[in-house]
Short mmCIF file of C-alpha atoms and ligand atoms in Angstrom, two decimals:
data_model
loop_
_atom_site.label_atom_id
_atom_site.label_comp_id
_atom_site.label_asym_id
_atom_site.label_seq_id
_atom_site.Cartn_x
_atom_site.Cartn_y
_atom_site.Cartn_z
CA MET I 1 -8.33 24.92 -16.39
CA HIS I 2 -8.56 26.86 -13.13
CA THR I 3 -5.74 28.16 -10.96
CA LEU I 4 -5.25 26.78 -7.46
CA ALA I 5 -6.51 30.04 -5.99
CA GLU I 6 -9.75 29.67 -7.93
CA LEU I 7 -10.12 25.98 -7.19
CA THR I 8 -9.69 26.32 -3.43
CA LYS I 9 -12.59 28.73 -3.37
CA GLN I 10 -14.73 26.43 -5.42
CA ASP I 11 -16.51 23.13 -5.20
CA GLU I 12 -14.20 20.89 -3.16
CA ASP I 13 -13.98 23.23 -0.22
CA GLN I 14 -17.67 23.90 -0.38
CA PHE I 15 -19.06 20.43 -1.02
CA GLN I 16 -16.50 17.86 0.12
CA LEU I 17 -16.54 17.04 3.83
CA ARG I 18 -13.45 18.51 5.41
CA SER I 19 -11.88 15.27 6.52
CA TYR I 20 -8.57 15.91 4.75
CA ALA I 21 -5.81 18.39 5.49
CA LYS I 22 -5.09 19.17 1.86
CA TRP I 23 -1.77 20.22 0.37
CA PRO I 24 -1.86 23.60 -1.37
CA LEU I 25 -1.84 21.87 -4.72
CA ALA I 26 -4.37 21.10 -7.43
CA LEU I 27 -3.16 18.31 -9.70
CA GLU I 28 -4.76 17.94 -13.07
CA ARG I 29 -2.54 15.62 -15.08
CA GLY I 30 0.09 12.94 -14.65
CA GLU I 31 2.65 11.21 -16.82
CA GLY I 32 5.05 8.58 -15.49
CA CYS I 33 6.70 9.92 -12.34
CA TRP I 34 5.55 13.47 -13.04
CA VAL I 35 2.36 15.30 -12.13
CA PHE I 36 1.24 18.70 -13.36
CA ASP I 37 -0.70 21.29 -11.38
CA SER I 38 -3.50 23.55 -12.47
CA ASP I 39 -0.97 26.26 -13.38
CA GLY I 40 1.04 23.85 -15.53
CA ASN I 41 3.92 23.40 -13.04
CA ARG I 42 5.59 20.00 -13.03
CA TYR I 43 6.32 18.01 -9.84
CA LEU I 44 8.38 14.86 -9.40
CA ASP I 45 6.14 12.42 -7.54
CA PHE I 46 7.91 10.58 -4.71
CA TYR I 47 4.54 10.22 -2.97
CA GLY I 48 3.08 8.12 -5.80
CA GLY I 49 -0.47 9.33 -5.13
CA HIS I 50 -0.01 7.61 -1.72
CA ALA I 51 1.97 4.57 -2.92
CA VAL I 52 -0.71 3.81 -5.48
CA VAL I 53 0.52 4.49 -9.01
CA ALA I 54 2.78 1.46 -9.35
CA THR I 55 3.17 1.72 -13.11
CA GLY I 56 3.46 5.53 -13.12
CA HIS I 57 0.76 8.05 -13.86
CA CYS I 58 -1.42 7.27 -16.87
CA HIS I 59 0.70 4.49 -18.28
CA PRO I 60 -0.55 4.14 -21.90
CA LYS I 61 -1.18 0.39 -21.49
CA ILE I 62 -3.33 0.96 -18.40
CA VAL I 63 -5.22 3.81 -20.07
CA GLU I 64 -5.85 1.67 -23.14
CA ALA I 65 -7.02 -1.33 -21.12
CA ILE I 66 -9.47 0.78 -19.10
CA GLN I 67 -10.76 2.60 -22.19
CA GLN I 68 -11.30 -0.60 -24.15
CA GLN I 69 -13.03 -2.38 -21.29
CA ALA I 70 -15.20 0.69 -20.59
CA ALA I 71 -16.48 0.55 -24.14
CA ARG I 72 -17.19 -3.20 -23.84
CA LEU I 73 -18.73 -3.78 -20.37
CA ILE I 74 -18.24 -1.43 -17.45
CA PHE I 75 -19.80 -3.63 -14.85
CA TYR I 76 -21.36 -6.88 -14.03
CA SER I 77 -21.18 -8.57 -10.65
CA ASN I 78 -19.49 -11.79 -9.63
CA VAL I 79 -22.65 -13.82 -10.19
CA VAL I 80 -21.66 -14.16 -13.84
CA TYR I 81 -18.47 -15.24 -15.56
CA ASN I 82 -16.49 -12.57 -17.39
CA SER I 83 -13.39 -13.24 -19.49
CA GLN I 84 -11.67 -10.06 -18.28
CA ARG I 85 -12.11 -11.09 -14.64
CA GLY I 86 -10.76 -14.54 -15.42
CA ARG I 87 -7.61 -13.12 -17.01
CA ALA I 88 -7.07 -10.65 -14.17
CA VAL I 89 -7.19 -13.25 -11.37
CA ARG I 90 -5.04 -15.64 -13.39
CA ARG I 91 -2.37 -12.95 -13.97
CA LEU I 92 -2.53 -11.84 -10.34
CA ILE I 93 -2.09 -15.36 -8.97
CA GLU I 94 0.64 -16.16 -11.50
CA SER I 95 2.47 -12.98 -10.54
CA ALA I 96 2.16 -13.72 -6.81
CA GLY I 97 3.40 -17.28 -7.26
CA LEU I 98 2.98 -20.23 -4.92
CA PRO I 99 1.76 -20.87 -2.27
CA TYR I 100 -1.06 -18.46 -3.26
CA VAL I 101 -3.58 -20.14 -5.51
CA GLN I 102 -6.78 -18.07 -5.41
CA ALA I 103 -7.88 -14.48 -4.88
CA PHE I 104 -10.96 -12.71 -3.57
CA LEU I 105 -11.30 -9.34 -5.29
CA ALA I 106 -12.49 -6.27 -3.41
CA ASN I 107 -12.18 -2.50 -3.71
CA SER I 108 -9.88 -1.05 -1.07
CA GLY I 109 -7.19 -1.99 1.39
CA SER I 110 -9.54 -1.76 4.35
CA GLU I 111 -12.07 -3.98 2.64
CA ALA I 112 -9.41 -6.59 1.85
CA ASN I 113 -8.33 -6.60 5.50
CA GLU I 114 -11.92 -6.77 6.77
CA ASN I 115 -12.40 -9.87 4.61
CA ALA I 116 -9.13 -11.45 5.71
CA ILE I 117 -10.11 -10.98 9.36
CA LYS I 118 -13.56 -12.36 8.66
CA LEU I 119 -11.99 -15.41 6.98
CA ALA I 120 -9.71 -16.04 9.96
CA ARG I 121 -12.64 -15.93 12.35
CA ALA I 122 -14.90 -18.01 10.11
CA LEU I 123 -12.40 -20.73 9.23
CA THR I 124 -11.06 -21.25 12.74
CA ALA I 125 -14.40 -20.70 14.52
CA ARG I 126 -12.36 -18.60 16.97
CA LYS I 127 -12.48 -14.90 17.78
CA GLU I 128 -9.13 -13.48 18.80
CA ILE I 129 -7.29 -11.35 16.23
CA ILE I 130 -3.77 -10.28 17.15
CA SER I 131 -2.05 -7.38 15.44
CA ILE I 132 1.04 -5.32 16.02
CA THR I 133 1.69 -1.89 17.54
CA GLY I 134 2.60 0.60 14.84
CA SER I 135 0.56 -1.01 12.08
CA PHE I 136 -2.11 0.63 9.94
CA HIS I 137 -4.76 -1.64 8.47
CA GLY I 138 -7.50 0.71 7.33
CA ARG I 139 -10.64 2.45 8.44
CA GLY I 140 -13.24 -0.28 8.60
CA TYR I 141 -14.21 -1.34 12.12
CA ALA I 142 -12.21 -4.57 12.28
CA SER I 143 -9.26 -3.14 10.35
CA LEU I 144 -9.21 -0.05 12.56
CA SER I 145 -9.49 -2.22 15.67
CA SER I 146 -6.36 -4.02 14.43
CA THR I 147 -4.54 -0.76 13.76
CA GLY I 148 -1.73 -0.04 16.19
CA ILE I 149 -1.44 3.72 15.72
CA GLU I 150 -3.31 5.65 18.39
CA LYS I 151 -3.97 8.66 16.16
CA TYR I 152 -6.24 6.48 14.00
CA SER I 153 -7.55 3.84 16.40
CA LYS I 154 -8.72 6.51 18.86
CA TYR I 155 -11.65 7.18 16.53
CA LEU I 156 -13.23 3.90 17.61
CA ASN I 157 -15.75 4.66 20.27
CA THR I 158 -16.46 0.96 20.47
CA PRO I 159 -13.51 -1.14 19.33
CA VAL I 160 -14.46 -4.51 17.93
CA PRO I 161 -14.11 -7.07 20.76
CA HIS I 162 -11.39 -9.74 20.72
CA HIS I 163 -8.80 -7.58 18.95
CA THR I 164 -5.44 -7.42 20.69
CA VAL I 165 -2.75 -5.00 19.50
CA ILE I 166 0.67 -5.74 20.99
CA PRO I 167 4.37 -5.10 20.32
CA ILE I 168 5.93 -7.48 17.80
CA GLU I 169 8.25 -8.95 20.45
CA GLN I 170 5.23 -10.21 22.45
CA ALA I 171 3.12 -11.52 19.58
CA ALA I 172 4.41 -15.10 19.27
CA GLU I 173 3.95 -15.92 22.95
CA ARG I 174 0.43 -14.51 22.89
CA ILE I 175 -0.79 -16.92 20.18
CA THR I 176 -2.87 -19.79 21.58
CA THR I 177 -5.48 -22.26 20.39
CA GLY I 178 -7.98 -19.44 20.94
CA THR I 179 -6.33 -17.25 18.31
CA ALA I 180 -8.19 -16.94 15.03
CA GLY I 181 -5.51 -15.00 13.22
CA VAL I 182 -2.59 -12.62 13.33
CA LEU I 183 -2.60 -9.62 11.02
CA ILE I 184 0.78 -8.07 10.28
CA GLU I 185 1.97 -5.18 8.14
CA PRO I 186 5.50 -6.52 7.61
CA ILE I 187 6.93 -3.10 6.79
CA GLN I 188 4.96 -0.57 8.80
CA SER I 189 4.79 2.26 6.33
CA LEU I 190 2.75 4.85 8.19
CA SER I 191 4.86 4.35 11.31
CA GLY I 192 7.82 5.68 9.33
CA VAL I 193 8.67 2.59 7.27
CA ARG I 194 9.57 0.29 10.20
CA VAL I 195 10.80 -3.03 8.87
CA LEU I 196 9.67 -5.76 11.26
CA PRO I 197 12.49 -8.21 12.07
CA VAL I 198 12.14 -11.44 10.11
CA GLU I 199 13.03 -13.56 13.16
CA HIS I 200 9.85 -12.26 14.86
CA LEU I 201 7.80 -12.94 11.73
CA ARG I 202 9.19 -16.47 11.67
CA SER I 203 8.37 -17.22 15.33
CA ILE I 204 4.87 -15.84 14.81
CA ARG I 205 4.53 -18.05 11.71
CA ASP I 206 5.63 -21.10 13.73
CA LYS I 207 3.25 -20.35 16.60
CA CYS I 208 0.37 -19.87 14.14
CA LEU I 209 1.10 -23.26 12.58
CA GLU I 210 1.36 -24.93 15.97
CA ASN I 211 -1.95 -23.45 17.14
CA GLY I 212 -3.95 -23.56 13.93
CA ALA I 213 -4.23 -19.76 13.67
CA LEU I 214 -4.21 -17.96 10.32
CA LEU I 215 -1.25 -15.71 9.56
CA MET I 216 -2.21 -12.72 7.41
CA PHE I 217 0.18 -10.18 5.92
CA ASP I 218 -1.23 -6.79 5.04
CA GLU I 219 0.66 -6.03 1.82
CA VAL I 220 -1.62 -3.21 0.80
CA GLN I 221 1.43 -1.01 0.57
CA THR I 222 4.34 -3.44 0.25
CA GLY I 223 2.70 -5.61 -2.43
CA VAL I 224 3.01 -5.74 -6.21
CA GLY I 225 6.69 -5.01 -6.40
CA ARG I 226 7.22 -2.00 -4.18
CA THR I 227 9.81 -3.64 -1.93
CA GLY I 228 11.77 -5.11 -4.83
CA ARG I 229 9.88 -8.42 -4.49
CA PHE I 230 6.46 -8.96 -6.05
CA LEU I 231 5.25 -9.90 -2.57
CA TYR I 232 7.16 -9.21 0.60
CA SER I 233 5.51 -12.40 1.87
CA GLY I 234 7.95 -15.28 1.57
CA ILE I 235 10.79 -13.13 2.86
CA GLU I 236 13.44 -15.58 4.08
CA GLY I 237 10.88 -18.36 3.64
CA VAL I 238 8.17 -16.84 5.87
CA PHE I 239 4.89 -17.27 4.01
CA PRO I 240 1.59 -16.19 5.58
CA ASP I 241 -1.65 -18.05 4.81
CA VAL I 242 -3.34 -14.90 3.55
CA VAL I 243 -2.00 -11.78 1.82
CA THR I 244 -3.98 -8.59 1.27
CA LEU I 245 -3.16 -6.28 -1.63
CA ALA I 246 -4.54 -2.93 -2.76
CA LYS I 247 -2.89 0.42 -3.69
CA GLY I 248 -0.66 -0.49 -6.67
CA ILE I 249 -2.62 -3.56 -7.79
CA ALA I 250 -4.58 -1.68 -10.49
CA SER I 251 -2.31 1.38 -10.94
CA GLY I 252 -4.83 3.70 -9.30
CA PHE I 253 -8.12 2.18 -10.31
CA PRO I 254 -9.78 1.21 -6.98
CA ALA I 255 -9.17 -2.50 -6.44
CA SER I 256 -7.87 -4.89 -3.83
CA ALA I 257 -7.38 -8.59 -3.32
CA VAL I 258 -7.13 -11.25 -0.65
CA LEU I 259 -4.75 -13.99 -1.78
CA VAL I 260 -4.97 -17.36 -0.09
CA THR I 261 -3.08 -20.63 0.01
CA GLU I 262 -4.62 -23.86 -1.19
CA LYS I 263 -5.38 -24.97 2.35
CA VAL I 264 -7.40 -21.80 3.00
CA ALA I 265 -9.01 -21.84 -0.45
CA ARG I 266 -10.34 -25.36 0.14
CA GLU I 267 -12.22 -24.24 3.23
CA VAL I 268 -13.95 -21.15 1.81
CA LYS I 269 -17.58 -21.80 0.97
CA SER I 270 -19.95 -19.98 -1.32
CA GLY I 271 -21.41 -17.03 0.59
CA ASP I 272 -18.51 -16.65 3.05
CA LEU I 273 -17.30 -13.46 1.36
CA GLY I 274 -18.93 -11.04 -1.03
CA THR I 275 -18.93 -7.55 -2.50
CA THR I 276 -20.85 -5.81 -5.26
CA PHE I 277 -18.10 -3.89 -7.01
CA GLY I 278 -15.05 -6.04 -6.24
CA GLY I 279 -13.82 -7.83 -9.35
CA GLY I 280 -15.79 -5.57 -11.69
CA PRO I 281 -14.58 -5.76 -15.31
CA LEU I 282 -13.07 -2.26 -15.34
CA ALA I 283 -11.04 -2.92 -12.19
CA CYS I 284 -10.01 -6.26 -13.66
CA ALA I 285 -8.84 -4.63 -16.89
CA ALA I 286 -6.65 -2.34 -14.78
CA ILE I 287 -5.37 -5.27 -12.68
CA GLU I 288 -4.47 -7.38 -15.71
CA ALA I 289 -2.75 -4.47 -17.47
CA THR I 290 -0.85 -3.63 -14.27
CA MET I 291 0.43 -7.21 -13.98
CA ASP I 292 1.47 -7.11 -17.65
CA VAL I 293 3.32 -3.80 -17.33
CA ILE I 294 5.06 -4.88 -14.12
CA ALA I 295 6.34 -8.01 -15.89
CA ALA I 296 7.14 -6.44 -19.28
CA GLU I 297 8.99 -3.46 -17.83
CA LYS I 298 10.65 -5.48 -15.06
CA LEU I 299 9.32 -3.08 -12.46
CA VAL I 300 10.02 -5.37 -9.52
CA GLU I 301 13.69 -5.46 -10.49
CA ASN I 302 13.61 -1.72 -11.14
CA ALA I 303 12.16 -1.05 -7.68
CA ARG I 304 14.94 -3.16 -6.18
CA GLU I 305 17.77 -1.58 -8.17
CA VAL I 306 16.69 2.06 -8.19
CA GLY I 307 15.53 1.67 -4.57
CA SER I 308 18.95 0.46 -3.38
CA TYR I 309 20.69 3.17 -5.40
CA LEU I 310 18.41 5.79 -3.88
CA SER I 311 18.82 4.59 -0.31
CA GLU I 312 22.60 4.20 -0.60
CA GLU I 313 23.05 7.65 -2.14
CA LEU I 314 20.72 9.33 0.35
CA ALA I 315 22.55 7.68 3.23
CA ARG I 316 25.81 9.27 2.02
CA ILE I 317 24.42 12.80 2.35
CA ALA I 318 25.77 14.57 5.45
CA ILE I 319 22.39 15.76 6.78
CA VAL I 320 20.76 12.35 6.39
CA GLU I 321 20.78 10.29 9.56
CA THR I 322 18.90 7.09 8.65
CA VAL I 323 17.40 5.53 5.54
CA ARG I 324 15.30 2.42 6.07
CA GLY I 325 12.81 0.27 4.18
CA ALA I 326 13.08 -1.85 1.05
CA GLY I 327 12.94 -1.16 -2.67
CA LEU I 328 10.91 1.96 -3.34
CA LEU I 329 9.32 2.15 0.10
CA LEU I 330 11.80 4.21 2.08
CA GLY I 331 11.76 6.17 5.32
CA VAL I 332 14.33 8.93 5.72
CA ARG I 333 15.30 10.66 8.96
CA MET I 334 17.50 13.74 8.77
CA LYS I 335 19.65 15.65 11.24
CA PRO I 336 18.77 19.07 12.70
CA PRO I 337 17.61 21.53 11.46
CA PHE I 338 15.79 18.99 9.21
CA ASP I 339 14.84 16.53 11.93
CA GLN I 340 11.13 17.23 11.39
CA ALA I 341 9.84 15.44 8.31
CA LYS I 342 7.25 18.12 7.65
CA THR I 343 10.01 20.73 7.29
CA VAL I 344 11.79 18.52 4.76
CA ARG I 345 8.57 17.79 2.91
CA GLN I 346 7.86 21.51 2.62
CA ALA I 347 11.43 22.30 1.50
CA LEU I 348 11.21 19.60 -1.18
CA PHE I 349 7.75 20.77 -2.17
CA GLU I 350 9.24 24.18 -2.87
CA LYS I 351 11.69 22.40 -5.19
CA ARG I 352 8.66 20.76 -6.84
CA ILE I 353 9.21 17.29 -5.43
CA LEU I 354 6.32 15.55 -3.66
CA THR I 355 7.10 13.32 -0.66
CA GLY I 356 5.12 12.04 2.33
CA THR I 357 5.40 12.40 6.08
CA SER I 358 4.50 9.60 8.50
CA ASP I 359 3.16 9.06 11.99
CA ASP I 360 6.74 9.38 13.24
CA PRO I 361 7.41 13.13 13.02
CA ALA I 362 11.07 12.46 12.17
CA PHE I 363 10.50 10.17 9.19
CA LEU I 364 9.85 11.33 5.66
CA ARG I 365 8.36 8.68 3.35
CA LEU I 366 9.28 7.98 -0.27
CA MET I 367 6.93 5.78 -2.29
CA PRO I 368 7.27 6.82 -5.94
CA PRO I 369 6.00 4.90 -8.97
CA LEU I 370 7.97 1.69 -9.55
CA THR I 371 8.99 3.11 -12.92
CA LEU I 372 11.32 5.62 -11.21
CA SER I 373 14.56 5.95 -13.18
CA ARG I 374 18.05 6.50 -11.76
CA GLU I 375 18.03 9.99 -13.28
CA GLN I 376 14.80 10.81 -11.47
CA ALA I 377 16.23 9.35 -8.25
CA GLN I 378 19.23 11.65 -8.73
CA LEU I 379 16.94 14.68 -8.85
CA LEU I 380 15.74 13.87 -5.32
CA ILE I 381 19.26 13.07 -4.11
CA GLN I 382 20.50 16.44 -5.41
CA ALA I 383 17.53 18.26 -3.89
CA VAL I 384 18.14 16.67 -0.46
CA ALA I 385 21.88 17.39 -0.69
CA SER I 386 21.17 21.04 -1.43
CA LEU I 387 18.75 21.61 1.46
N1 PLP E 401 -3.21 -1.27 5.00
C1 PLP E 401 -2.15 -0.51 4.75
C2 PLP E 401 -0.78 -1.05 5.05
C3 PLP E 401 -2.30 0.79 4.22
O1 PLP E 401 -1.22 1.54 3.98
C4 PLP E 401 -3.60 1.26 3.95
C5 PLP E 401 -3.82 2.61 3.40
O2 PLP E 401 -3.02 3.50 3.48
C6 PLP E 401 -4.69 0.42 4.21
C7 PLP E 401 -4.46 -0.84 4.73
C8 PLP E 401 -6.09 0.87 3.92
O3 PLP E 401 -6.29 0.93 2.56
P1 PLP E 401 -7.51 1.78 1.95
O4 PLP E 401 -7.24 3.21 2.28
O5 PLP E 401 -7.46 1.47 0.48
O6 PLP E 401 -8.75 1.27 2.60
#
């Protein structure tokens, strides 16, 4: 094993394109909510590998499922049947529950959103896609054109036509019979965990129904239990037609899904969507095992319980101004001199706790594995209290 000092001089800096501002950290191993650096130091992971490791790092059941499938069949495309793929989509759909009846499997959040947008345009034979200021939907052209954060969308020299990004308050009135679909990130994580008001979601839902537009929720980050519900979709009875999932869906193995209602499923024809790697047996082994672990270890309930404990306790700390979000997706704003999230992130990093910043400079983000225990939550609470 190499030290960080050695690693930073080596291959990644030399051969990987410099598109990331890296943390001064080389992680080599993970176990549950802990990760270990190249010098053997242990960090408590409230960043969750970017909200990805739902079942914790290297959960033995996920490791076993991937290892066994790797020895059996690493890959074959969707042109053939495969029992592992069958079990994975069944478990995913059963976990999501009605009204979602079928899934298209892809590889990343952006890809899932690109496909959802494509579906909306194809099924309605319309063009307009409405999305909401403050959302992040990925780095493909359509998903980036739907993204409502300037820092990211500015990279589009030529935004995809017919994409309209507007504040949530204006979205319902904007929907017409020319609207193909509305793409919404119901809790805008990158914007600092902004929870969109359910009354707006409901009026958008109603206007979509009235005008025959598809409502799509981007649950790449909120999905598979993070908010204390398996899906955030269905919150107070507001169900979108399409839900996109990624991040936690396979505990870190690259995978994503587009879930659809029966009405949508009926209209999709062979050839409408496709991907080479999506739904590959290895990804499916990781998806199925993730669904099993989430159910067996009651991780949705755990995210709800430990998440409320964490947010209530953090809110009691004198230097904490606001805690918002749901379950284990939390945004925390602190009072001066800690009103800059990057200062807090650095201070916690020095205490060997990993957290995330957001596009809002004031909001720190917490998105740990859903296996987080109360004791581990207390370690963060104590660290924040002692800043
Ligand atoms: N949508 C949301 C809400 C996300 O948080 C992200 C990634 O952070 C994406 C889409 C894009 O996912 P990916 O990076 O897997 O393409």
